[in-house]
């Protein structure tokens, strides 16, 4: 089996677009398409379906993906066995526009000689990301396992940084003119966060946030992506959402969306890093040191119960 074809399949599955996979692999989109087509012929199975947004795994593709990752990992380990330290540091982030990716980009800009591979594991359950770290598929993952007992003995979790939340609204929303908001002012307003996945760390985060501040977080409906969400916010007089202050969102100028900081207390999403306990990649140390150098959030901060971050925690939120 052509390992480069398998690698192309894995990256296309994780990124959802052949073009992005081609960019990461340093080949043309046509080359990736031909590799995957040859792999499908060899397997006598269709692995992807085409959509207006890219590609999606078929049921056969979903079944093949974990085995394909193992093939790629095995090939990489075979090379590393004879050329130690040759593989780039591979770190999983939730998305290429997420706060984790933004922080990693800042790190790489300060050390452009770093051989860094930023990937996105398409898994919702952080325990699956921990398994990928355990198997050596990635060297580290920006995920939080809310039950530390589920990590096992060979993966550890450390605090990475806190991501303060902002309210994102369109110009018609009653809170659109505010410069800052307290959690109390969000009560009664519909905060729409579609696609909250069961067992995910963010599902537990929002559960605790709702309980602590009496907010109305609505996860109803399918998640059609950020573009659709931003279009809805631009036209709505009653829908808002929550975003991280470092997360990158792009929208047409005519949308006139506003990002409003939330303070007193700041609502912090705690980001953690999963990494192996034994034999971590040598490039991880500098990344961890960079994360430790990030400035802590000022003022009073609320975090969920499983947060590992030091600093002023609120046992009972004051709103």
PDB file of C-alpha atoms in Angstrom:
ATOM      1  CA  UNK A   1       0.000   0.000   0.000  1.00  0.00           C
ATOM      2  CA  UNK A   2       1.327   3.451  -0.961  1.00  0.00           C
ATOM      3  CA  UNK A   3       2.005   5.175   2.352  1.00  0.00           C
ATOM      4  CA  UNK A   4       1.961   8.627   0.728  1.00  0.00           C
ATOM      5  CA  UNK A   5      -1.522   7.903  -0.603  1.00  0.00           C
ATOM      6  CA  UNK A   6      -2.569   6.886   2.911  1.00  0.00           C
ATOM      7  CA  UNK A   7      -0.952  10.042   4.320  1.00  0.00           C
ATOM      8  CA  UNK A   8      -2.851  12.160   1.773  1.00  0.00           C
ATOM      9  CA  UNK A   9      -6.099  10.467   2.797  1.00  0.00           C
ATOM     10  CA  UNK A  10      -5.437  11.114   6.505  1.00  0.00           C
ATOM     11  CA  UNK A  11      -4.646  14.813   6.032  1.00  0.00           C
ATOM     12  CA  UNK A  12      -7.647  15.323   3.728  1.00  0.00           C
ATOM     13  CA  UNK A  13      -9.871  13.618   6.303  1.00  0.00           C
ATOM     14  CA  UNK A  14      -8.516  15.775   9.140  1.00  0.00           C
ATOM     15  CA  UNK A  15      -8.665  19.073   7.232  1.00  0.00           C
ATOM     16  CA  UNK A  16     -11.830  18.441   5.212  1.00  0.00           C
ATOM     17  CA  UNK A  17     -10.378  19.866   1.990  1.00  0.00           C
ATOM     18  CA  UNK A  18      -8.013  18.407  -0.594  1.00  0.00           C
ATOM     19  CA  UNK A  19      -6.475  21.821  -1.200  1.00  0.00           C
ATOM     20  CA  UNK A  20      -5.470  22.252   2.444  1.00  0.00           C
ATOM     21  CA  UNK A  21      -4.058  18.719   2.506  1.00  0.00           C
ATOM     22  CA  UNK A  22      -2.049  19.459  -0.634  1.00  0.00           C
ATOM     23  CA  UNK A  23      -0.661  22.659   0.884  1.00  0.00           C
ATOM     24  CA  UNK A  24       0.502  20.821   4.001  1.00  0.00           C
ATOM     25  CA  UNK A  25       2.023  17.966   2.026  1.00  0.00           C
ATOM     26  CA  UNK A  26       3.768  20.277  -0.430  1.00  0.00           C
ATOM     27  CA  UNK A  27       2.115  18.822  -3.531  1.00  0.00           C
ATOM     28  CA  UNK A  28      -0.653  19.865  -5.893  1.00  0.00           C
ATOM     29  CA  UNK A  29      -4.335  19.295  -5.194  1.00  0.00           C
ATOM     30  CA  UNK A  30      -4.429  17.123  -8.313  1.00  0.00           C
ATOM     31  CA  UNK A  31      -1.679  14.917  -6.881  1.00  0.00           C
ATOM     32  CA  UNK A  32      -3.636  14.431  -3.649  1.00  0.00           C
ATOM     33  CA  UNK A  33      -6.793  13.636  -5.614  1.00  0.00           C
ATOM     34  CA  UNK A  34      -4.961  11.057  -7.738  1.00  0.00           C
ATOM     35  CA  UNK A  35      -3.386   9.428  -4.675  1.00  0.00           C
ATOM     36  CA  UNK A  36      -6.745   9.075  -2.953  1.00  0.00           C
ATOM     37  CA  UNK A  37      -8.395   7.779  -6.129  1.00  0.00           C
ATOM     38  CA  UNK A  38      -5.665   5.118  -6.449  1.00  0.00           C
ATOM     39  CA  UNK A  39      -6.119   4.192  -2.792  1.00  0.00           C
ATOM     40  CA  UNK A  40      -9.882   3.837  -3.293  1.00  0.00           C
ATOM     41  CA  UNK A  41      -9.290   1.553  -6.272  1.00  0.00           C
ATOM     42  CA  UNK A  42      -6.876  -0.557  -4.237  1.00  0.00           C
ATOM     43  CA  UNK A  43      -9.342  -0.832  -1.366  1.00  0.00           C
ATOM     44  CA  UNK A  44     -12.341  -1.164  -3.681  1.00  0.00           C
ATOM     45  CA  UNK A  45     -14.153   1.326  -1.457  1.00  0.00           C
ATOM     46  CA  UNK A  46     -15.211   4.947  -1.662  1.00  0.00           C
ATOM     47  CA  UNK A  47     -13.551   6.918   1.132  1.00  0.00           C
ATOM     48  CA  UNK A  48     -14.909  10.447   0.552  1.00  0.00           C
ATOM     49  CA  UNK A  49     -17.974  12.221  -0.746  1.00  0.00           C
ATOM     50  CA  UNK A  50     -17.578  15.672  -2.271  1.00  0.00           C
ATOM     51  CA  UNK A  51     -19.501  18.594  -0.763  1.00  0.00           C
ATOM     52  CA  UNK A  52     -19.600  22.335  -1.527  1.00  0.00           C
ATOM     53  CA  UNK A  53     -17.380  22.812   1.558  1.00  0.00           C
ATOM     54  CA  UNK A  54     -14.795  20.144   0.678  1.00  0.00           C
ATOM     55  CA  UNK A  55     -14.835  16.425   1.378  1.00  0.00           C
ATOM     56  CA  UNK A  56     -16.540  14.281   4.002  1.00  0.00           C
ATOM     57  CA  UNK A  57     -15.743  10.731   5.019  1.00  0.00           C
ATOM     58  CA  UNK A  58     -18.028   7.924   3.932  1.00  0.00           C
ATOM     59  CA  UNK A  59     -18.785   5.143   6.396  1.00  0.00           C
ATOM     60  CA  UNK A  60     -15.932   3.147   4.819  1.00  0.00           C
ATOM     61  CA  UNK A  61     -13.685   6.185   5.172  1.00  0.00           C
ATOM     62  CA  UNK A  62     -14.567   6.551   8.845  1.00  0.00           C
ATOM     63  CA  UNK A  63     -13.774   2.879   9.417  1.00  0.00           C
ATOM     64  CA  UNK A  64     -10.467   3.143   7.565  1.00  0.00           C
ATOM     65  CA  UNK A  65      -9.236   6.401   9.173  1.00  0.00           C
ATOM     66  CA  UNK A  66      -7.881   5.045  12.510  1.00  0.00           C
ATOM     67  CA  UNK A  67      -6.037   2.267  10.695  1.00  0.00           C
ATOM     68  CA  UNK A  68      -4.696   4.749   8.152  1.00  0.00           C
ATOM     69  CA  UNK A  69      -3.363   6.921  10.975  1.00  0.00           C
ATOM     70  CA  UNK A  70      -1.596   3.852  12.371  1.00  0.00           C
ATOM     71  CA  UNK A  71      -0.025   3.176   8.966  1.00  0.00           C
ATOM     72  CA  UNK A  72       1.260   6.747   8.723  1.00  0.00           C
ATOM     73  CA  UNK A  73       2.514   6.683  12.316  1.00  0.00           C
ATOM     74  CA  UNK A  74       4.277   3.387  11.695  1.00  0.00           C
ATOM     75  CA  UNK A  75       5.965   4.749   8.578  1.00  0.00           C
ATOM     76  CA  UNK A  76       7.088   7.866  10.455  1.00  0.00           C
ATOM     77  CA  UNK A  77       8.431   5.784  13.326  1.00  0.00           C
ATOM     78  CA  UNK A  78      10.344   3.600  10.874  1.00  0.00           C
ATOM     79  CA  UNK A  79      12.077   6.676   9.467  1.00  0.00           C
ATOM     80  CA  UNK A  80      12.683   8.104  12.932  1.00  0.00           C
ATOM     81  CA  UNK A  81      14.219   4.812  14.022  1.00  0.00           C
ATOM     82  CA  UNK A  82      17.110   5.353  11.632  1.00  0.00           C
ATOM     83  CA  UNK A  83      17.069   9.159  11.714  1.00  0.00           C
ATOM     84  CA  UNK A  84      16.267  10.166  15.311  1.00  0.00           C
ATOM     85  CA  UNK A  85      14.687  13.577  15.676  1.00  0.00           C
ATOM     86  CA  UNK A  86      13.961  13.857  11.962  1.00  0.00           C
ATOM     87  CA  UNK A  87      10.194  14.264  12.243  1.00  0.00           C
ATOM     88  CA  UNK A  88       8.724  17.710  12.792  1.00  0.00           C
ATOM     89  CA  UNK A  89       7.079  18.486  16.106  1.00  0.00           C
ATOM     90  CA  UNK A  90       3.403  17.631  15.529  1.00  0.00           C
ATOM     91  CA  UNK A  91       0.801  19.411  17.657  1.00  0.00           C
ATOM     92  CA  UNK A  92      -2.974  19.027  17.448  1.00  0.00           C
ATOM     93  CA  UNK A  93      -5.210  22.114  17.650  1.00  0.00           C
ATOM     94  CA  UNK A  94      -9.003  22.371  17.515  1.00  0.00           C
ATOM     95  CA  UNK A  95      -8.874  24.413  14.311  1.00  0.00           C
ATOM     96  CA  UNK A  96      -6.438  26.441  12.251  1.00  0.00           C
ATOM     97  CA  UNK A  97      -8.203  29.679  13.278  1.00  0.00           C
ATOM     98  CA  UNK A  98      -8.431  28.725  16.950  1.00  0.00           C
ATOM     99  CA  UNK A  99      -6.632  30.467  19.792  1.00  0.00           C
ATOM    100  CA  UNK A 100      -4.238  27.501  20.043  1.00  0.00           C
ATOM    101  CA  UNK A 101      -3.199  27.910  16.413  1.00  0.00           C
ATOM    102  CA  UNK A 102      -2.793  31.673  16.876  1.00  0.00           C
ATOM    103  CA  UNK A 103      -0.512  31.147  19.881  1.00  0.00           C
ATOM    104  CA  UNK A 104       1.503  28.480  18.049  1.00  0.00           C
ATOM    105  CA  UNK A 105       1.875  30.810  15.065  1.00  0.00           C
ATOM    106  CA  UNK A 106       3.247  33.522  17.352  1.00  0.00           C
ATOM    107  CA  UNK A 107       5.678  30.967  18.789  1.00  0.00           C
ATOM    108  CA  UNK A 108       6.801  29.885  15.305  1.00  0.00           C
ATOM    109  CA  UNK A 109       7.274  33.518  14.195  1.00  0.00           C
ATOM    110  CA  UNK A 110       9.631  34.002  17.136  1.00  0.00           C
ATOM    111  CA  UNK A 111      11.498  30.807  16.155  1.00  0.00           C
ATOM    112  CA  UNK A 112      11.068  30.397  12.380  1.00  0.00           C
ATOM    113  CA  UNK A 113      13.723  27.691  12.319  1.00  0.00           C
ATOM    114  CA  UNK A 114      11.378  25.381  14.263  1.00  0.00           C
ATOM    115  CA  UNK A 115      10.214  22.361  12.294  1.00  0.00           C
ATOM    116  CA  UNK A 116       6.548  22.471  13.329  1.00  0.00           C
ATOM    117  CA  UNK A 117       3.554  20.575  11.975  1.00  0.00           C
ATOM    118  CA  UNK A 118       0.166  21.891  13.190  1.00  0.00           C
ATOM    119  CA  UNK A 119      -2.631  19.360  12.658  1.00  0.00           C
ATOM    120  CA  UNK A 120      -6.312  19.014  13.563  1.00  0.00           C
ATOM    121  CA  UNK A 121      -7.528  15.651  14.806  1.00  0.00           C
ATOM    122  CA  UNK A 122     -11.179  15.388  13.845  1.00  0.00           C
ATOM    123  CA  UNK A 123     -12.308  14.021  17.192  1.00  0.00           C
ATOM    124  CA  UNK A 124     -14.704  15.560  19.706  1.00  0.00           C
ATOM    125  CA  UNK A 125     -13.883  13.413  22.749  1.00  0.00           C
ATOM    126  CA  UNK A 126     -10.602  14.631  24.305  1.00  0.00           C
ATOM    127  CA  UNK A 127      -9.904  11.064  25.408  1.00  0.00           C
ATOM    128  CA  UNK A 128      -9.481  10.208  21.727  1.00  0.00           C
ATOM    129  CA  UNK A 129      -6.883  12.980  21.471  1.00  0.00           C
ATOM    130  CA  UNK A 130      -5.129  11.524  24.519  1.00  0.00           C
ATOM    131  CA  UNK A 131      -5.063   8.165  22.733  1.00  0.00           C
ATOM    132  CA  UNK A 132      -3.445   9.845  19.720  1.00  0.00           C
ATOM    133  CA  UNK A 133      -0.743  11.263  22.011  1.00  0.00           C
ATOM    134  CA  UNK A 134      -0.315   7.854  23.617  1.00  0.00           C
ATOM    135  CA  UNK A 135       0.057   6.179  20.207  1.00  0.00           C
ATOM    136  CA  UNK A 136       2.549   8.756  18.982  1.00  0.00           C
ATOM    137  CA  UNK A 137       0.255  10.016  16.207  1.00  0.00           C
ATOM    138  CA  UNK A 138       0.786  13.522  17.576  1.00  0.00           C
ATOM    139  CA  UNK A 139       3.410  14.805  20.003  1.00  0.00           C
ATOM    140  CA  UNK A 140       0.948  16.980  21.920  1.00  0.00           C
ATOM    141  CA  UNK A 141      -2.697  18.024  21.784  1.00  0.00           C
ATOM    142  CA  UNK A 142      -4.466  21.166  22.968  1.00  0.00           C
ATOM    143  CA  UNK A 143      -7.313  19.352  24.722  1.00  0.00           C
ATOM    144  CA  UNK A 144      -8.579  19.100  28.278  1.00  0.00           C
ATOM    145  CA  UNK A 145      -9.640  15.784  29.769  1.00  0.00           C
ATOM    146  CA  UNK A 146     -12.020  16.886  32.506  1.00  0.00           C
ATOM    147  CA  UNK A 147     -11.538  13.613  34.404  1.00  0.00           C
ATOM    148  CA  UNK A 148      -7.762  13.231  34.971  1.00  0.00           C
ATOM    149  CA  UNK A 149      -8.257   9.536  35.814  1.00  0.00           C
ATOM    150  CA  UNK A 150      -9.141   8.968  32.147  1.00  0.00           C
ATOM    151  CA  UNK A 151      -5.669  10.047  31.034  1.00  0.00           C
ATOM    152  CA  UNK A 152      -3.908   6.856  32.079  1.00  0.00           C
ATOM    153  CA  UNK A 153      -0.320   6.584  33.239  1.00  0.00           C
ATOM    154  CA  UNK A 154       1.497   7.548  30.042  1.00  0.00           C
ATOM    155  CA  UNK A 155      -0.147  10.890  29.180  1.00  0.00           C
ATOM    156  CA  UNK A 156      -0.037  14.001  31.316  1.00  0.00           C
ATOM    157  CA  UNK A 157      -1.959  17.260  31.084  1.00  0.00           C
ATOM    158  CA  UNK A 158      -0.549  20.699  31.817  1.00  0.00           C
ATOM    159  CA  UNK A 159      -2.095  24.162  31.776  1.00  0.00           C
ATOM    160  CA  UNK A 160      -1.442  25.963  28.493  1.00  0.00           C
ATOM    161  CA  UNK A 161      -3.199  29.332  28.743  1.00  0.00           C
ATOM    162  CA  UNK A 162      -6.591  30.901  29.439  1.00  0.00           C
ATOM    163  CA  UNK A 163      -8.767  32.175  26.607  1.00  0.00           C
ATOM    164  CA  UNK A 164     -11.093  35.007  27.730  1.00  0.00           C
ATOM    165  CA  UNK A 165     -14.540  34.939  26.151  1.00  0.00           C
ATOM    166  CA  UNK A 166     -16.139  37.726  24.150  1.00  0.00           C
ATOM    167  CA  UNK A 167     -19.749  38.166  23.067  1.00  0.00           C
ATOM    168  CA  UNK A 168     -20.108  38.317  19.287  1.00  0.00           C
ATOM    169  CA  UNK A 169     -23.231  40.139  18.048  1.00  0.00           C
ATOM    170  CA  UNK A 170     -24.592  41.873  14.988  1.00  0.00           C
ATOM    171  CA  UNK A 171     -25.439  45.597  14.791  1.00  0.00           C
ATOM    172  CA  UNK A 172     -29.169  45.029  15.508  1.00  0.00           C
ATOM    173  CA  UNK A 173     -28.585  43.252  18.815  1.00  0.00           C
ATOM    174  CA  UNK A 174     -29.568  45.244  21.958  1.00  0.00           C
ATOM    175  CA  UNK A 175     -26.062  44.765  23.424  1.00  0.00           C
ATOM    176  CA  UNK A 176     -24.236  45.809  20.240  1.00  0.00           C
ATOM    177  CA  UNK A 177     -23.296  49.274  21.522  1.00  0.00           C
ATOM    178  CA  UNK A 178     -21.707  48.048  24.770  1.00  0.00           C
ATOM    179  CA  UNK A 179     -17.949  48.401  25.174  1.00  0.00           C
ATOM    180  CA  UNK A 180     -17.812  45.767  27.920  1.00  0.00           C
ATOM    181  CA  UNK A 181     -20.319  43.427  29.466  1.00  0.00           C
ATOM    182  CA  UNK A 182     -20.632  41.616  32.780  1.00  0.00           C
ATOM    183  CA  UNK A 183     -22.030  38.062  32.845  1.00  0.00           C
ATOM    184  CA  UNK A 184     -25.128  39.428  34.591  1.00  0.00           C
ATOM    185  CA  UNK A 185     -25.981  41.538  31.526  1.00  0.00           C
ATOM    186  CA  UNK A 186     -26.011  38.423  29.369  1.00  0.00           C
ATOM    187  CA  UNK A 187     -28.903  36.877  31.284  1.00  0.00           C
ATOM    188  CA  UNK A 188     -32.043  36.476  29.242  1.00  0.00           C
ATOM    189  CA  UNK A 189     -30.250  36.828  25.925  1.00  0.00           C
ATOM    190  CA  UNK A 190     -30.048  33.871  23.583  1.00  0.00           C
ATOM    191  CA  UNK A 191     -26.426  32.728  23.229  1.00  0.00           C
ATOM    192  CA  UNK A 192     -26.339  30.332  20.313  1.00  0.00           C
ATOM    193  CA  UNK A 193     -23.488  27.794  20.232  1.00  0.00           C
ATOM    194  CA  UNK A 194     -24.525  25.163  17.678  1.00  0.00           C
ATOM    195  CA  UNK A 195     -22.892  21.772  17.562  1.00  0.00           C
ATOM    196  CA  UNK A 196     -21.848  21.324  21.192  1.00  0.00           C
ATOM    197  CA  UNK A 197     -20.674  17.711  21.079  1.00  0.00           C
ATOM    198  CA  UNK A 198     -21.512  15.323  23.951  1.00  0.00           C
ATOM    199  CA  UNK A 199     -18.429  14.199  25.927  1.00  0.00           C
ATOM    200  CA  UNK A 200     -16.427  17.176  24.664  1.00  0.00           C
ATOM    201  CA  UNK A 201     -14.650  19.434  27.121  1.00  0.00           C
ATOM    202  CA  UNK A 202     -16.607  22.433  25.819  1.00  0.00           C
ATOM    203  CA  UNK A 203     -19.924  20.689  26.569  1.00  0.00           C
ATOM    204  CA  UNK A 204     -18.902  20.477  30.231  1.00  0.00           C
ATOM    205  CA  UNK A 205     -17.600  24.065  30.123  1.00  0.00           C
ATOM    206  CA  UNK A 206     -20.930  25.444  28.927  1.00  0.00           C
ATOM    207  CA  UNK A 207     -22.863  23.324  31.420  1.00  0.00           C
ATOM    208  CA  UNK A 208     -20.879  24.872  34.271  1.00  0.00           C
ATOM    209  CA  UNK A 209     -21.136  28.362  32.770  1.00  0.00           C
ATOM    210  CA  UNK A 210     -24.937  28.133  32.564  1.00  0.00           C
ATOM    211  CA  UNK A 211     -25.162  26.872  36.145  1.00  0.00           C
ATOM    212  CA  UNK A 212     -22.816  29.519  37.531  1.00  0.00           C
ATOM    213  CA  UNK A 213     -24.357  32.574  35.873  1.00  0.00           C
ATOM    214  CA  UNK A 214     -27.881  31.596  34.835  1.00  0.00           C
ATOM    215  CA  UNK A 215     -27.188  32.124  31.154  1.00  0.00           C
ATOM    216  CA  UNK A 216     -29.210  30.834  28.235  1.00  0.00           C
ATOM    217  CA  UNK A 217     -26.872  28.856  25.994  1.00  0.00           C
ATOM    218  CA  UNK A 218     -28.705  27.285  23.066  1.00  0.00           C
ATOM    219  CA  UNK A 219     -26.995  24.428  21.223  1.00  0.00           C
ATOM    220  CA  UNK A 220     -30.006  23.570  19.040  1.00  0.00           C
ATOM    221  CA  UNK A 221     -29.642  22.836  15.363  1.00  0.00           C
ATOM    222  CA  UNK A 222     -26.829  21.481  13.203  1.00  0.00           C
ATOM    223  CA  UNK A 223     -23.507  23.264  12.939  1.00  0.00           C
ATOM    224  CA  UNK A 224     -23.166  24.501   9.357  1.00  0.00           C
ATOM    225  CA  UNK A 225     -19.858  26.247  10.034  1.00  0.00           C
ATOM    226  CA  UNK A 226     -18.675  29.689  11.037  1.00  0.00           C
ATOM    227  CA  UNK A 227     -19.698  31.387   7.792  1.00  0.00           C
ATOM    228  CA  UNK A 228     -23.373  30.482   8.280  1.00  0.00           C
ATOM    229  CA  UNK A 229     -23.227  31.429  11.969  1.00  0.00           C
ATOM    230  CA  UNK A 230     -21.750  34.847  11.149  1.00  0.00           C
ATOM    231  CA  UNK A 231     -24.372  35.469   8.459  1.00  0.00           C
ATOM    232  CA  UNK A 232     -27.140  34.740  10.980  1.00  0.00           C
ATOM    233  CA  UNK A 233     -25.615  36.994  13.635  1.00  0.00           C
ATOM    234  CA  UNK A 234     -25.310  39.881  11.148  1.00  0.00           C
ATOM    235  CA  UNK A 235     -29.072  39.881  10.483  1.00  0.00           C
ATOM    236  CA  UNK A 236     -30.337  38.974  13.942  1.00  0.00           C
ATOM    237  CA  UNK A 237     -31.678  41.260  16.652  1.00  0.00           C
ATOM    238  CA  UNK A 238     -31.700  38.591  19.344  1.00  0.00           C
ATOM    239  CA  UNK A 239     -28.984  35.995  18.665  1.00  0.00           C
ATOM    240  CA  UNK A 240     -25.424  36.224  20.008  1.00  0.00           C
ATOM    241  CA  UNK A 241     -22.572  33.764  20.435  1.00  0.00           C
ATOM    242  CA  UNK A 242     -19.425  33.418  22.517  1.00  0.00           C
ATOM    243  CA  UNK A 243     -15.927  33.393  21.008  1.00  0.00           C
ATOM    244  CA  UNK A 244     -12.404  33.341  22.389  1.00  0.00           C
ATOM    245  CA  UNK A 245     -10.550  36.645  22.249  1.00  0.00           C
ATOM    246  CA  UNK A 246      -7.685  35.111  20.239  1.00  0.00           C
ATOM    247  CA  UNK A 247      -9.893  33.096  17.874  1.00  0.00           C
ATOM    248  CA  UNK A 248      -9.794  34.342  14.294  1.00  0.00           C
ATOM    249  CA  UNK A 249     -13.108  35.106  12.633  1.00  0.00           C
ATOM    250  CA  UNK A 250     -13.432  36.752   9.236  1.00  0.00           C
ATOM    251  CA  UNK A 251     -16.633  38.279   7.888  1.00  0.00           C
ATOM    252  CA  UNK A 252     -17.678  40.730   5.161  1.00  0.00           C
ATOM    253  CA  UNK A 253     -17.408  44.390   6.133  1.00  0.00           C
ATOM    254  CA  UNK A 254     -21.152  44.813   5.673  1.00  0.00           C
ATOM    255  CA  UNK A 255     -21.864  42.408   8.530  1.00  0.00           C
ATOM    256  CA  UNK A 256     -20.655  45.005  11.071  1.00  0.00           C
ATOM    257  CA  UNK A 257     -20.269  42.378  13.798  1.00  0.00           C
ATOM    258  CA  UNK A 258     -18.951  43.439  17.223  1.00  0.00           C
ATOM    259  CA  UNK A 259     -16.728  41.502  19.649  1.00  0.00           C
ATOM    260  CA  UNK A 260     -17.441  42.661  23.191  1.00  0.00           C
ATOM    261  CA  UNK A 261     -15.187  41.654  26.143  1.00  0.00           C
ATOM    262  CA  UNK A 262     -16.853  40.093  29.188  1.00  0.00           C
ATOM    263  CA  UNK A 263     -15.499  41.299  32.550  1.00  0.00           C
ATOM    264  CA  UNK A 264     -16.138  41.287  36.309  1.00  0.00           C
ATOM    265  CA  UNK A 265     -15.465  38.416  36.196  1.00  0.00           C
ATOM    266  CA  UNK A 266     -13.688  37.528  32.993  1.00  0.00           C
ATOM    267  CA  UNK A 267     -15.033  34.231  31.674  1.00  0.00           C
ATOM    268  CA  UNK A 268     -11.983  32.117  30.883  1.00  0.00           C
ATOM    269  CA  UNK A 269     -11.877  28.973  28.808  1.00  0.00           C
ATOM    270  CA  UNK A 270      -8.862  27.057  30.181  1.00  0.00           C
ATOM    271  CA  UNK A 271      -6.762  25.443  27.481  1.00  0.00           C
ATOM    272  CA  UNK A 272      -4.598  22.478  28.411  1.00  0.00           C
ATOM    273  CA  UNK A 273      -1.878  20.563  26.615  1.00  0.00           C
ATOM    274  CA  UNK A 274      -1.714  16.770  26.556  1.00  0.00           C
ATOM    275  CA  UNK A 275       1.764  15.300  26.133  1.00  0.00           C
ATOM    276  CA  UNK A 276       3.507  11.986  26.783  1.00  0.00           C
ATOM    277  CA  UNK A 277       5.085  11.398  30.168  1.00  0.00           C
ATOM    278  CA  UNK A 278       8.042   9.517  28.691  1.00  0.00           C
ATOM    279  CA  UNK A 279      10.289  10.500  25.792  1.00  0.00           C
ATOM    280  CA  UNK A 280       8.486  13.677  24.668  1.00  0.00           C
ATOM    281  CA  UNK A 281       9.554  15.231  21.394  1.00  0.00           C
ATOM    282  CA  UNK A 282      12.651  17.405  22.021  1.00  0.00           C
ATOM    283  CA  UNK A 283      10.896  20.410  20.495  1.00  0.00           C
ATOM    284  CA  UNK A 284       8.141  20.399  23.116  1.00  0.00           C
ATOM    285  CA  UNK A 285      10.199  22.018  25.858  1.00  0.00           C
ATOM    286  CA  UNK A 286      10.474  25.354  24.026  1.00  0.00           C
ATOM    287  CA  UNK A 287       6.741  25.355  23.266  1.00  0.00           C
ATOM    288  CA  UNK A 288       5.878  24.732  26.921  1.00  0.00           C
ATOM    289  CA  UNK A 289       8.243  27.533  27.972  1.00  0.00           C
ATOM    290  CA  UNK A 290       6.549  29.879  25.490  1.00  0.00           C
ATOM    291  CA  UNK A 291       3.125  29.029  26.907  1.00  0.00           C
ATOM    292  CA  UNK A 292       4.394  29.666  30.430  1.00  0.00           C
ATOM    293  CA  UNK A 293       5.581  33.129  29.348  1.00  0.00           C
ATOM    294  CA  UNK A 294       2.102  34.287  28.293  1.00  0.00           C
ATOM    295  CA  UNK A 295       0.677  36.979  30.558  1.00  0.00           C
ATOM    296  CA  UNK A 296      -2.055  35.830  32.966  1.00  0.00           C
ATOM    297  CA  UNK A 297      -5.502  37.378  32.700  1.00  0.00           C
ATOM    298  CA  UNK A 298      -5.942  40.495  34.844  1.00  0.00           C
ATOM    299  CA  UNK A 299      -8.651  41.007  37.413  1.00  0.00           C
ATOM    300  CA  UNK A 300     -11.147  38.490  38.693  1.00  0.00           C
ATOM    301  CA  UNK A 301     -11.481  35.385  36.543  1.00  0.00           C
ATOM    302  CA  UNK A 302     -14.053  32.575  36.454  1.00  0.00           C
ATOM    303  CA  UNK A 303     -12.945  29.133  35.284  1.00  0.00           C
ATOM    304  CA  UNK A 304     -14.691  25.746  35.324  1.00  0.00           C
ATOM    305  CA  UNK A 305     -13.963  23.323  38.147  1.00  0.00           C
ATOM    306  CA  UNK A 306     -11.513  21.242  36.103  1.00  0.00           C
ATOM    307  CA  UNK A 307      -9.274  24.171  35.180  1.00  0.00           C
ATOM    308  CA  UNK A 308      -5.618  23.648  36.047  1.00  0.00           C
ATOM    309  CA  UNK A 309      -4.606  27.294  35.882  1.00  0.00           C
ATOM    310  CA  UNK A 310      -3.194  29.061  38.924  1.00  0.00           C
ATOM    311  CA  UNK A 311      -4.540  32.456  39.843  1.00  0.00           C
ATOM    312  CA  UNK A 312      -7.705  33.969  41.374  1.00  0.00           C
ATOM    313  CA  UNK A 313     -10.478  31.406  41.093  1.00  0.00           C
ATOM    314  CA  UNK A 314     -14.055  32.140  42.063  1.00  0.00           C
ATOM    315  CA  UNK A 315     -15.563  29.479  44.300  1.00  0.00           C
ATOM    316  CA  UNK A 316     -18.930  31.205  44.076  1.00  0.00           C
ATOM    317  CA  UNK A 317     -19.184  33.651  41.129  1.00  0.00           C
ATOM    318  CA  UNK A 318     -20.195  37.183  42.024  1.00  0.00           C
ATOM    319  CA  UNK A 319     -22.300  38.780  39.316  1.00  0.00           C
TER     320      UNK A 319
END
